[in-house]
Amino acid sequence: MNDLGHRIKLTTSFSNKFVDFKLKHIDHMAAVNNGNENQPAKHQEVGHKSLLQSDALYQYILETSVYPREPAPMKELREVTAKHPWNLMTTSADEGQFLNLLLKLINAKNTMEIGVYTGYSLLSTALALPDDGKILALDINRKNYEIGLPIIQKAGVAHKIDFREGPALPLLDQMIEDKKFYGSFDFIFVDADKDNYLNYHKRLIDLVKIGGVIGYDNTLWNGSLVAPPDAPLRKYVRYYRDFVLELNKALAADPRVEICQLPVGDGITLCRRVS
Ligand code: SAM
Ligand code: CA
């Protein structure tokens, strides 16, 4: 967490504009100033991860379509998370709304989440699933999950969650070994260590059912994917950027999935397994 609070300027040759990045963690967000560098951007608000180039437009989306429809427990969890020092890791409210609707659209019942933090995307999932729905939730940090847990319990959806503390990869390997999990998940949300996304994909492709969906989060990596090679990116941004670039290429070339990369939040790539 030693990257908390750092800011960098990234000169983008494609637009000849400065894009002001506020980078706080491996899963950070962008602050885009609409070309006005002296104006503090709304993008710097907690939970704002949009790649939209207009603060006003993003604010409009939040105020018109997202906040008025945000379930009370999600609002409460968002506000509690806002006080946490690593709050920039949380899923934004508009992405939470997107996930919730997507899960209903695909009638998801059995799901997995890799990367829970305080549980905002987990709660949006739990609220979307039927009462007998299940979420296998994996994270190396139980403490952060426990911040959101009382709210999840109060919302009456904790019984859907099977939280496992520990690195996801060994657990996925166990599930691959135990063939009963093959093709058993309707939806899998991946929002953890970006350098493992391709390792996750190799396993998740067998665990998601044909017709099911894997969602990879942060696949636009704050726009740093198109930064010029000499851009002064912080070390970890450059490090993870290469993995995200590799992932995006690999997903685009993978015939086992149909894909769609959406600029919601920090970019989410949906992969529908077709074979
Ligand atoms: N989806 C969460 C939300 O809505 O708030 C945000 C997840 S946060 C961006 C990333 C999480 O991945 C962190 O909580 C971190 O502890 C977890 N993580 C990092 N490496 C992991 C690993 N190898 N296995 C499981 N979880 C991991
Ligand atoms: Ca994320």
mmCIF file of C-alpha atoms and ligand atoms in Angstrom:
data_model
loop_
_atom_site.group_PDB
_atom_site.id
_atom_site.type_symbol
_atom_site.label_atom_id
_atom_site.label_comp_id
_atom_site.label_asym_id
_atom_site.label_seq_id
_atom_site.Cartn_x
_atom_site.Cartn_y
_atom_site.Cartn_z
ATOM 1 C CA MET A 1 0.000 0.000 0.000
ATOM 2 C CA ASN A 2 3.002 2.313 -0.239
ATOM 3 C CA ASP A 3 1.529 3.929 -3.337
ATOM 4 C CA LEU A 4 -1.280 5.593 -1.437
ATOM 5 C CA GLY A 5 -1.792 9.198 -2.207
ATOM 6 C CA HIS A 6 0.614 9.567 -5.073
ATOM 7 C CA ARG A 7 -0.131 11.666 -8.094
ATOM 8 C CA ILE A 8 1.518 11.708 -11.449
ATOM 9 C CA LYS A 9 1.145 13.612 -14.647
ATOM 10 C CA LEU A 10 0.924 11.566 -17.765
ATOM 11 C CA THR A 11 1.474 13.308 -21.065
ATOM 12 C CA THR A 12 -0.574 11.682 -23.740
ATOM 13 C CA SER A 13 0.853 12.114 -27.193
ATOM 14 C CA PHE A 14 -2.380 11.056 -28.850
ATOM 15 C CA SER A 15 -4.328 13.997 -27.495
ATOM 16 C CA ASN A 16 -1.536 16.394 -26.550
ATOM 17 C CA LYS A 17 -3.363 16.962 -23.298
ATOM 18 C CA PHE A 18 -2.396 16.366 -19.752
ATOM 19 C CA VAL A 19 -4.328 13.693 -18.027
ATOM 20 C CA ASP A 20 -4.088 13.989 -14.284
ATOM 21 C CA PHE A 21 -3.888 10.658 -12.629
ATOM 22 C CA LYS A 22 -4.397 10.107 -8.946
ATOM 23 C CA LEU A 23 -2.999 6.721 -8.215
ATOM 24 C CA LYS A 24 -3.544 5.159 -4.842
ATOM 25 C CA HIS A 25 -3.308 1.424 -5.220
ATOM 26 C CA ILE A 26 -2.928 -1.338 -7.777
ATOM 27 C CA ASP A 27 -6.581 -0.842 -8.448
ATOM 28 C CA HIS A 28 -6.724 2.901 -8.757
ATOM 29 C CA MET A 29 -8.804 5.447 -10.574
ATOM 30 C CA ALA A 30 -8.263 8.291 -12.963
ATOM 31 C CA ALA A 31 -8.945 11.929 -12.346
ATOM 32 C CA VAL A 32 -9.601 13.631 -15.627
ATOM 33 C CA ASN A 33 -9.890 17.376 -15.453
ATOM 34 C CA ASN A 34 -11.777 18.173 -18.590
ATOM 35 C CA GLY A 35 -8.736 20.038 -19.805
ATOM 36 C CA ASN A 36 -8.903 22.399 -16.828
ATOM 37 C CA GLU A 37 -5.928 21.545 -14.704
ATOM 38 C CA ASN A 38 -6.682 23.953 -11.872
ATOM 39 C CA GLN A 39 -10.170 22.643 -11.294
ATOM 40 C CA PRO A 40 -10.411 19.815 -8.751
ATOM 41 C CA ALA A 41 -12.259 17.103 -10.628
ATOM 42 C CA LYS A 42 -15.268 15.219 -9.330
ATOM 43 C CA HIS A 43 -13.394 12.179 -10.622
ATOM 44 C CA GLN A 44 -11.293 12.442 -7.484
ATOM 45 C CA GLU A 45 -14.265 11.565 -5.340
ATOM 46 C CA VAL A 46 -14.175 8.241 -3.605
ATOM 47 C CA GLY A 47 -15.528 5.467 -5.722
ATOM 48 C CA HIS A 48 -15.221 7.333 -8.969
ATOM 49 C CA LYS A 49 -13.536 5.124 -11.488
ATOM 50 C CA SER A 50 -15.073 6.275 -14.716
ATOM 51 C CA LEU A 51 -12.983 6.699 -17.811
ATOM 52 C CA LEU A 52 -15.476 9.214 -19.169
ATOM 53 C CA GLN A 53 -13.803 12.396 -20.285
ATOM 54 C CA SER A 54 -16.461 14.587 -18.693
ATOM 55 C CA ASP A 55 -16.913 14.931 -14.962
ATOM 56 C CA ALA A 56 -20.261 16.557 -15.477
ATOM 57 C CA LEU A 57 -21.514 13.656 -17.560
ATOM 58 C CA TYR A 58 -20.340 11.096 -15.034
ATOM 59 C CA GLN A 59 -21.938 13.062 -12.221
ATOM 60 C CA TYR A 60 -25.115 13.213 -14.272
ATOM 61 C CA ILE A 61 -25.135 9.416 -14.638
ATOM 62 C CA LEU A 62 -24.594 8.927 -10.922
ATOM 63 C CA GLU A 63 -27.193 11.438 -9.851
ATOM 64 C CA THR A 64 -29.837 10.567 -12.433
ATOM 65 C CA SER A 65 -29.611 6.814 -12.879
ATOM 66 C CA VAL A 66 -27.405 5.293 -10.197
ATOM 67 C CA TYR A 67 -27.807 6.882 -6.763
ATOM 68 C CA PRO A 68 -31.622 7.153 -6.864
ATOM 69 C CA ARG A 69 -31.836 3.410 -7.605
ATOM 70 C CA GLU A 70 -28.984 2.229 -5.394
ATOM 71 C CA PRO A 71 -30.293 -0.240 -2.794
ATOM 72 C CA ALA A 72 -29.971 1.146 0.775
ATOM 73 C CA PRO A 73 -27.444 -1.529 1.889
ATOM 74 C CA MET A 74 -25.182 -0.752 -1.077
ATOM 75 C CA LYS A 75 -25.349 2.938 -0.241
ATOM 76 C CA GLU A 76 -24.458 2.170 3.371
ATOM 77 C CA LEU A 77 -21.543 -0.053 2.324
ATOM 78 C CA ARG A 78 -20.316 2.575 -0.139
ATOM 79 C CA GLU A 79 -20.327 5.181 2.638
ATOM 80 C CA VAL A 80 -18.580 2.900 5.132
ATOM 81 C CA THR A 81 -15.968 1.949 2.524
ATOM 82 C CA ALA A 82 -15.376 5.626 1.730
ATOM 83 C CA LYS A 83 -13.857 5.996 5.199
ATOM 84 C CA HIS A 84 -11.395 3.147 4.671
ATOM 85 C CA PRO A 85 -7.816 4.080 3.697
ATOM 86 C CA TRP A 86 -7.811 1.807 0.636
ATOM 87 C CA ASN A 87 -11.216 3.020 -0.547
ATOM 88 C CA LEU A 88 -10.039 3.505 -4.122
ATOM 89 C CA MET A 89 -10.107 -0.270 -4.541
ATOM 90 C CA THR A 90 -13.883 -0.372 -4.282
ATOM 91 C CA THR A 91 -16.157 -0.963 -7.250
ATOM 92 C CA SER A 92 -17.887 2.249 -8.295
ATOM 93 C CA ALA A 93 -21.638 2.652 -7.855
ATOM 94 C CA ASP A 94 -22.343 2.672 -11.599
ATOM 95 C CA GLU A 95 -20.387 -0.545 -12.082
ATOM 96 C CA GLY A 96 -22.196 -2.069 -9.103
ATOM 97 C CA GLN A 97 -25.483 -1.229 -10.776
ATOM 98 C CA PHE A 98 -24.256 -2.726 -14.046
ATOM 99 C CA LEU A 99 -23.202 -6.002 -12.378
ATOM 100 C CA ASN A 100 -26.489 -6.267 -10.518
ATOM 101 C CA LEU A 101 -28.534 -5.896 -13.695
ATOM 102 C CA LEU A 102 -26.249 -8.157 -15.736
ATOM 103 C CA LEU A 103 -26.623 -10.979 -13.210
ATOM 104 C CA LYS A 104 -30.405 -10.681 -13.395
ATOM 105 C CA LEU A 105 -30.340 -10.584 -17.205
ATOM 106 C CA ILE A 106 -28.405 -13.852 -17.385
ATOM 107 C CA ASN A 107 -30.384 -15.457 -14.531
ATOM 108 C CA ALA A 108 -27.186 -16.180 -12.660
ATOM 109 C CA LYS A 109 -27.464 -18.507 -9.704
ATOM 110 C CA ASN A 110 -24.031 -19.962 -9.053
ATOM 111 C CA THR A 111 -21.239 -17.366 -9.140
ATOM 112 C CA MET A 112 -17.678 -16.707 -8.056
ATOM 113 C CA GLU A 113 -15.870 -13.497 -7.177
ATOM 114 C CA ILE A 114 -12.084 -13.174 -6.995
ATOM 115 C CA GLY A 115 -11.200 -9.975 -5.112
ATOM 116 C CA VAL A 116 -13.761 -8.933 -2.512
ATOM 117 C CA TYR A 117 -12.235 -6.036 -0.505
ATOM 118 C CA THR A 118 -15.147 -4.656 1.621
ATOM 119 C CA GLY A 119 -17.726 -6.339 -0.581
ATOM 120 C CA TYR A 120 -19.440 -3.715 -2.738
ATOM 121 C CA SER A 121 -19.469 -5.841 -5.914
ATOM 122 C CA LEU A 122 -20.161 -8.889 -3.745
ATOM 123 C CA LEU A 123 -23.240 -7.227 -2.258
ATOM 124 C CA SER A 124 -24.440 -6.082 -5.678
ATOM 125 C CA THR A 125 -24.109 -9.731 -6.773
ATOM 126 C CA ALA A 126 -25.754 -11.163 -3.665
ATOM 127 C CA LEU A 127 -28.735 -8.832 -4.068
ATOM 128 C CA ALA A 128 -29.172 -9.908 -7.701
ATOM 129 C CA LEU A 129 -29.160 -13.662 -7.095
ATOM 130 C CA PRO A 130 -32.222 -15.702 -6.155
ATOM 131 C CA ASP A 131 -32.557 -16.710 -2.506
ATOM 132 C CA ASP A 132 -30.862 -20.050 -3.156
ATOM 133 C CA GLY A 133 -28.093 -18.444 -5.227
ATOM 134 C CA LYS A 134 -24.442 -18.945 -4.282
ATOM 135 C CA ILE A 135 -21.274 -16.867 -4.459
ATOM 136 C CA LEU A 136 -17.879 -18.372 -3.844
ATOM 137 C CA ALA A 137 -15.951 -15.289 -2.696
ATOM 138 C CA LEU A 138 -12.149 -15.385 -2.616
ATOM 139 C CA ASP A 139 -9.775 -12.868 -1.091
ATOM 140 C CA ILE A 140 -6.460 -12.929 0.730
ATOM 141 C CA ASN A 141 -7.825 -10.431 3.266
ATOM 142 C CA ARG A 142 -10.739 -11.392 5.495
ATOM 143 C CA LYS A 143 -10.484 -8.246 7.623
ATOM 144 C CA ASN A 144 -11.671 -6.003 4.815
ATOM 145 C CA TYR A 145 -14.518 -8.385 4.013
ATOM 146 C CA GLU A 146 -15.562 -8.173 7.648
ATOM 147 C CA ILE A 147 -15.984 -4.412 7.336
ATOM 148 C CA GLY A 148 -18.867 -4.976 4.942
ATOM 149 C CA LEU A 149 -20.157 -8.213 6.410
ATOM 150 C CA PRO A 150 -22.558 -6.693 9.008
ATOM 151 C CA ILE A 151 -24.217 -4.702 6.226
ATOM 152 C CA ILE A 152 -24.427 -7.789 4.019
ATOM 153 C CA GLN A 153 -25.971 -9.709 6.926
ATOM 154 C CA LYS A 154 -28.458 -6.920 7.627
ATOM 155 C CA ALA A 155 -29.437 -7.010 3.943
ATOM 156 C CA GLY A 156 -30.387 -10.671 4.430
ATOM 157 C CA VAL A 157 -28.083 -12.065 1.727
ATOM 158 C CA ALA A 158 -25.080 -13.367 3.714
ATOM 159 C CA HIS A 159 -26.348 -16.957 3.428
ATOM 160 C CA LYS A 160 -25.549 -16.853 -0.304
ATOM 161 C CA ILE A 161 -21.857 -16.154 0.329
ATOM 162 C CA ASP A 162 -19.122 -18.710 0.899
ATOM 163 C CA PHE A 163 -16.071 -16.565 1.710
ATOM 164 C CA ARG A 164 -12.642 -18.223 1.563
ATOM 165 C CA GLU A 165 -9.560 -16.418 2.747
ATOM 166 C CA GLY A 166 -6.393 -17.089 0.800
ATOM 167 C CA PRO A 167 -4.829 -16.737 -2.640
ATOM 168 C CA ALA A 168 -7.286 -17.676 -5.364
ATOM 169 C CA LEU A 169 -4.999 -19.644 -7.643
ATOM 170 C CA PRO A 170 -4.356 -22.719 -5.419
ATOM 171 C CA LEU A 171 -8.066 -22.943 -4.685
ATOM 172 C CA LEU A 172 -8.893 -22.818 -8.391
ATOM 173 C CA ASP A 173 -6.341 -25.565 -8.946
ATOM 174 C CA GLN A 174 -8.092 -27.723 -6.357
ATOM 175 C CA MET A 175 -11.410 -27.085 -8.079
ATOM 176 C CA ILE A 176 -9.926 -28.045 -11.425
ATOM 177 C CA GLU A 177 -8.601 -31.265 -9.904
ATOM 178 C CA ASP A 178 -11.999 -32.032 -8.438
ATOM 179 C CA LYS A 179 -13.867 -32.323 -11.717
ATOM 180 C CA LYS A 180 -17.287 -31.728 -10.153
ATOM 181 C CA PHE A 181 -16.819 -27.956 -10.484
ATOM 182 C CA TYR A 182 -16.347 -28.100 -14.257
ATOM 183 C CA GLY A 183 -18.847 -25.912 -16.087
ATOM 184 C CA SER A 184 -20.663 -25.110 -12.857
ATOM 185 C CA PHE A 185 -20.536 -21.290 -12.680
ATOM 186 C CA ASP A 186 -22.997 -18.959 -14.396
ATOM 187 C CA PHE A 187 -20.878 -15.889 -13.689
ATOM 188 C CA ILE A 188 -17.365 -15.171 -12.401
ATOM 189 C CA PHE A 189 -16.158 -11.671 -11.523
ATOM 190 C CA VAL A 190 -12.375 -11.242 -11.463
ATOM 191 C CA ASP A 191 -11.167 -8.148 -9.621
ATOM 192 C CA ALA A 192 -7.899 -9.089 -7.896
ATOM 193 C CA ASP A 193 -4.189 -9.311 -8.785
ATOM 194 C CA LYS A 194 -3.907 -8.244 -12.416
ATOM 195 C CA ASP A 195 -0.682 -10.184 -13.014
ATOM 196 C CA ASN A 196 -2.633 -13.403 -12.480
ATOM 197 C CA TYR A 197 -5.605 -12.690 -14.735
ATOM 198 C CA LEU A 198 -4.297 -14.939 -17.515
ATOM 199 C CA ASN A 199 -3.559 -17.680 -14.976
ATOM 200 C CA TYR A 200 -7.130 -17.277 -13.735
ATOM 201 C CA HIS A 201 -8.476 -17.377 -17.271
ATOM 202 C CA LYS A 202 -6.741 -20.709 -17.964
ATOM 203 C CA ARG A 203 -8.662 -22.242 -15.067
ATOM 204 C CA LEU A 204 -11.908 -20.266 -15.120
ATOM 205 C CA ILE A 205 -12.614 -21.197 -18.719
ATOM 206 C CA ASP A 206 -13.193 -24.765 -17.476
ATOM 207 C CA LEU A 207 -15.150 -23.717 -14.397
ATOM 208 C CA VAL A 208 -17.621 -21.378 -16.094
ATOM 209 C CA LYS A 209 -20.420 -23.140 -17.928
ATOM 210 C CA ILE A 210 -20.854 -22.881 -21.688
ATOM 211 C CA GLY A 211 -23.043 -19.800 -22.129
ATOM 212 C CA GLY A 212 -21.803 -18.436 -18.800
ATOM 213 C CA VAL A 213 -19.882 -15.180 -18.373
ATOM 214 C CA ILE A 214 -16.529 -14.193 -16.887
ATOM 215 C CA GLY A 215 -16.069 -10.474 -16.176
ATOM 216 C CA TYR A 216 -12.498 -9.202 -15.950
ATOM 217 C CA ASP A 217 -12.288 -5.843 -14.204
ATOM 218 C CA ASN A 218 -9.902 -2.915 -14.789
ATOM 219 C CA THR A 219 -9.103 -3.964 -18.339
ATOM 220 C CA LEU A 220 -8.603 -0.345 -19.432
ATOM 221 C CA TRP A 221 -6.164 0.295 -16.573
ATOM 222 C CA ASN A 222 -6.993 3.983 -16.217
ATOM 223 C CA GLY A 223 -6.204 4.609 -19.836
ATOM 224 C CA SER A 224 -2.516 3.879 -19.235
ATOM 225 C CA LEU A 225 -2.728 1.172 -21.923
ATOM 226 C CA VAL A 226 -2.350 3.865 -24.570
ATOM 227 C CA ALA A 227 0.264 5.952 -22.775
ATOM 228 C CA PRO A 228 3.398 6.617 -24.814
ATOM 229 C CA PRO A 229 6.388 4.391 -23.950
ATOM 230 C CA ASP A 230 8.243 7.256 -22.232
ATOM 231 C CA ALA A 231 5.246 8.347 -20.097
ATOM 232 C CA PRO A 232 6.271 8.790 -16.448
ATOM 233 C CA LEU A 233 4.117 6.006 -15.089
ATOM 234 C CA ARG A 234 4.762 4.749 -11.610
ATOM 235 C CA LYS A 235 6.554 1.423 -11.501
ATOM 236 C CA TYR A 236 3.569 -0.676 -10.502
ATOM 237 C CA VAL A 237 1.303 0.954 -13.093
ATOM 238 C CA ARG A 238 3.781 0.077 -15.816
ATOM 239 C CA TYR A 239 4.261 -3.396 -14.345
ATOM 240 C CA TYR A 240 0.564 -4.293 -14.262
ATOM 241 C CA ARG A 241 -0.111 -2.488 -17.530
ATOM 242 C CA ASP A 242 1.902 -5.098 -19.421
ATOM 243 C CA PHE A 243 -0.228 -7.866 -17.914
ATOM 244 C CA VAL A 244 -3.460 -6.072 -18.796
ATOM 245 C CA LEU A 245 -2.213 -5.497 -22.361
ATOM 246 C CA GLU A 246 -1.342 -9.176 -22.635
ATOM 247 C CA LEU A 247 -4.698 -10.212 -21.203
ATOM 248 C CA ASN A 248 -6.658 -8.033 -23.622
ATOM 249 C CA LYS A 249 -4.759 -9.483 -26.575
ATOM 250 C CA ALA A 250 -5.214 -13.044 -25.357
ATOM 251 C CA LEU A 251 -8.953 -12.617 -24.759
ATOM 252 C CA ALA A 252 -9.432 -11.077 -28.200
ATOM 253 C CA ALA A 253 -7.710 -14.115 -29.737
ATOM 254 C CA ASP A 254 -9.447 -16.772 -27.625
ATOM 255 C CA PRO A 255 -12.015 -18.638 -29.766
ATOM 256 C CA ARG A 256 -13.578 -20.214 -26.664
ATOM 257 C CA VAL A 257 -15.151 -16.886 -25.685
ATOM 258 C CA GLU A 258 -17.143 -14.078 -27.236
ATOM 259 C CA ILE A 259 -15.991 -10.810 -25.722
ATOM 260 C CA CYS A 260 -17.088 -7.247 -25.150
ATOM 261 C CA GLN A 261 -14.920 -4.632 -23.497
ATOM 262 C CA LEU A 262 -17.047 -1.998 -21.806
ATOM 263 C CA PRO A 263 -15.758 1.376 -20.597
ATOM 264 C CA VAL A 264 -17.741 1.080 -17.371
ATOM 265 C CA GLY A 265 -15.688 1.913 -14.286
ATOM 266 C CA ASP A 266 -12.070 1.202 -15.163
ATOM 267 C CA GLY A 267 -13.129 -1.071 -18.004
ATOM 268 C CA ILE A 268 -14.721 -4.476 -17.705
ATOM 269 C CA THR A 269 -14.315 -7.202 -20.305
ATOM 270 C CA LEU A 270 -17.163 -9.660 -20.491
ATOM 271 C CA CYS A 271 -16.324 -13.091 -21.856
ATOM 272 C CA ARG A 272 -19.130 -15.464 -22.761
ATOM 273 C CA ARG A 273 -17.909 -19.031 -22.996
ATOM 274 C CA VAL A 274 -18.965 -20.597 -26.276
ATOM 275 C CA SER A 275 -16.969 -23.827 -26.296
HETATM 276 N N1 SAM B 1 -14.420 -6.203 -5.958
HETATM 277 C C1 SAM B 1 -14.010 -5.428 -4.818
HETATM 278 C C2 SAM B 1 -15.031 -4.361 -4.474
HETATM 279 O O1 SAM B 1 -16.087 -4.289 -5.120
HETATM 280 O O2 SAM B 1 -14.780 -3.589 -3.543
HETATM 281 C C3 SAM B 1 -12.656 -4.796 -5.021
HETATM 282 C C4 SAM B 1 -11.527 -5.788 -5.020
HETATM 283 S S1 SAM B 1 -9.955 -5.019 -4.807
HETATM 284 C C5 SAM B 1 -9.782 -4.132 -6.274
HETATM 285 C C6 SAM B 1 -8.794 -6.323 -5.048
HETATM 286 C C7 SAM B 1 -8.848 -7.379 -3.969
HETATM 287 O O3 SAM B 1 -8.095 -8.500 -4.444
HETATM 288 C C8 SAM B 1 -8.228 -6.971 -2.659
HETATM 289 O O4 SAM B 1 -9.193 -7.064 -1.632
HETATM 290 C C9 SAM B 1 -7.088 -7.963 -2.435
HETATM 291 O O5 SAM B 1 -6.956 -8.374 -1.089
HETATM 292 C C10 SAM B 1 -7.523 -9.121 -3.322
HETATM 293 N N2 SAM B 1 -6.431 -9.980 -3.804
HETATM 294 C C11 SAM B 1 -5.194 -9.608 -4.224
HETATM 295 N N3 SAM B 1 -4.486 -10.678 -4.596
HETATM 296 C C12 SAM B 1 -5.293 -11.764 -4.436
HETATM 297 C C13 SAM B 1 -5.138 -13.157 -4.658
HETATM 298 N N4 SAM B 1 -3.995 -13.665 -5.130
HETATM 299 N N5 SAM B 1 -6.173 -13.985 -4.390
HETATM 300 C C14 SAM B 1 -7.340 -13.481 -3.905
HETATM 301 N N6 SAM B 1 -7.539 -12.171 -3.678
HETATM 302 C C15 SAM B 1 -6.536 -11.318 -3.932
HETATM 303 CA CA CA B 2 -11.820 -3.191 -9.851
#
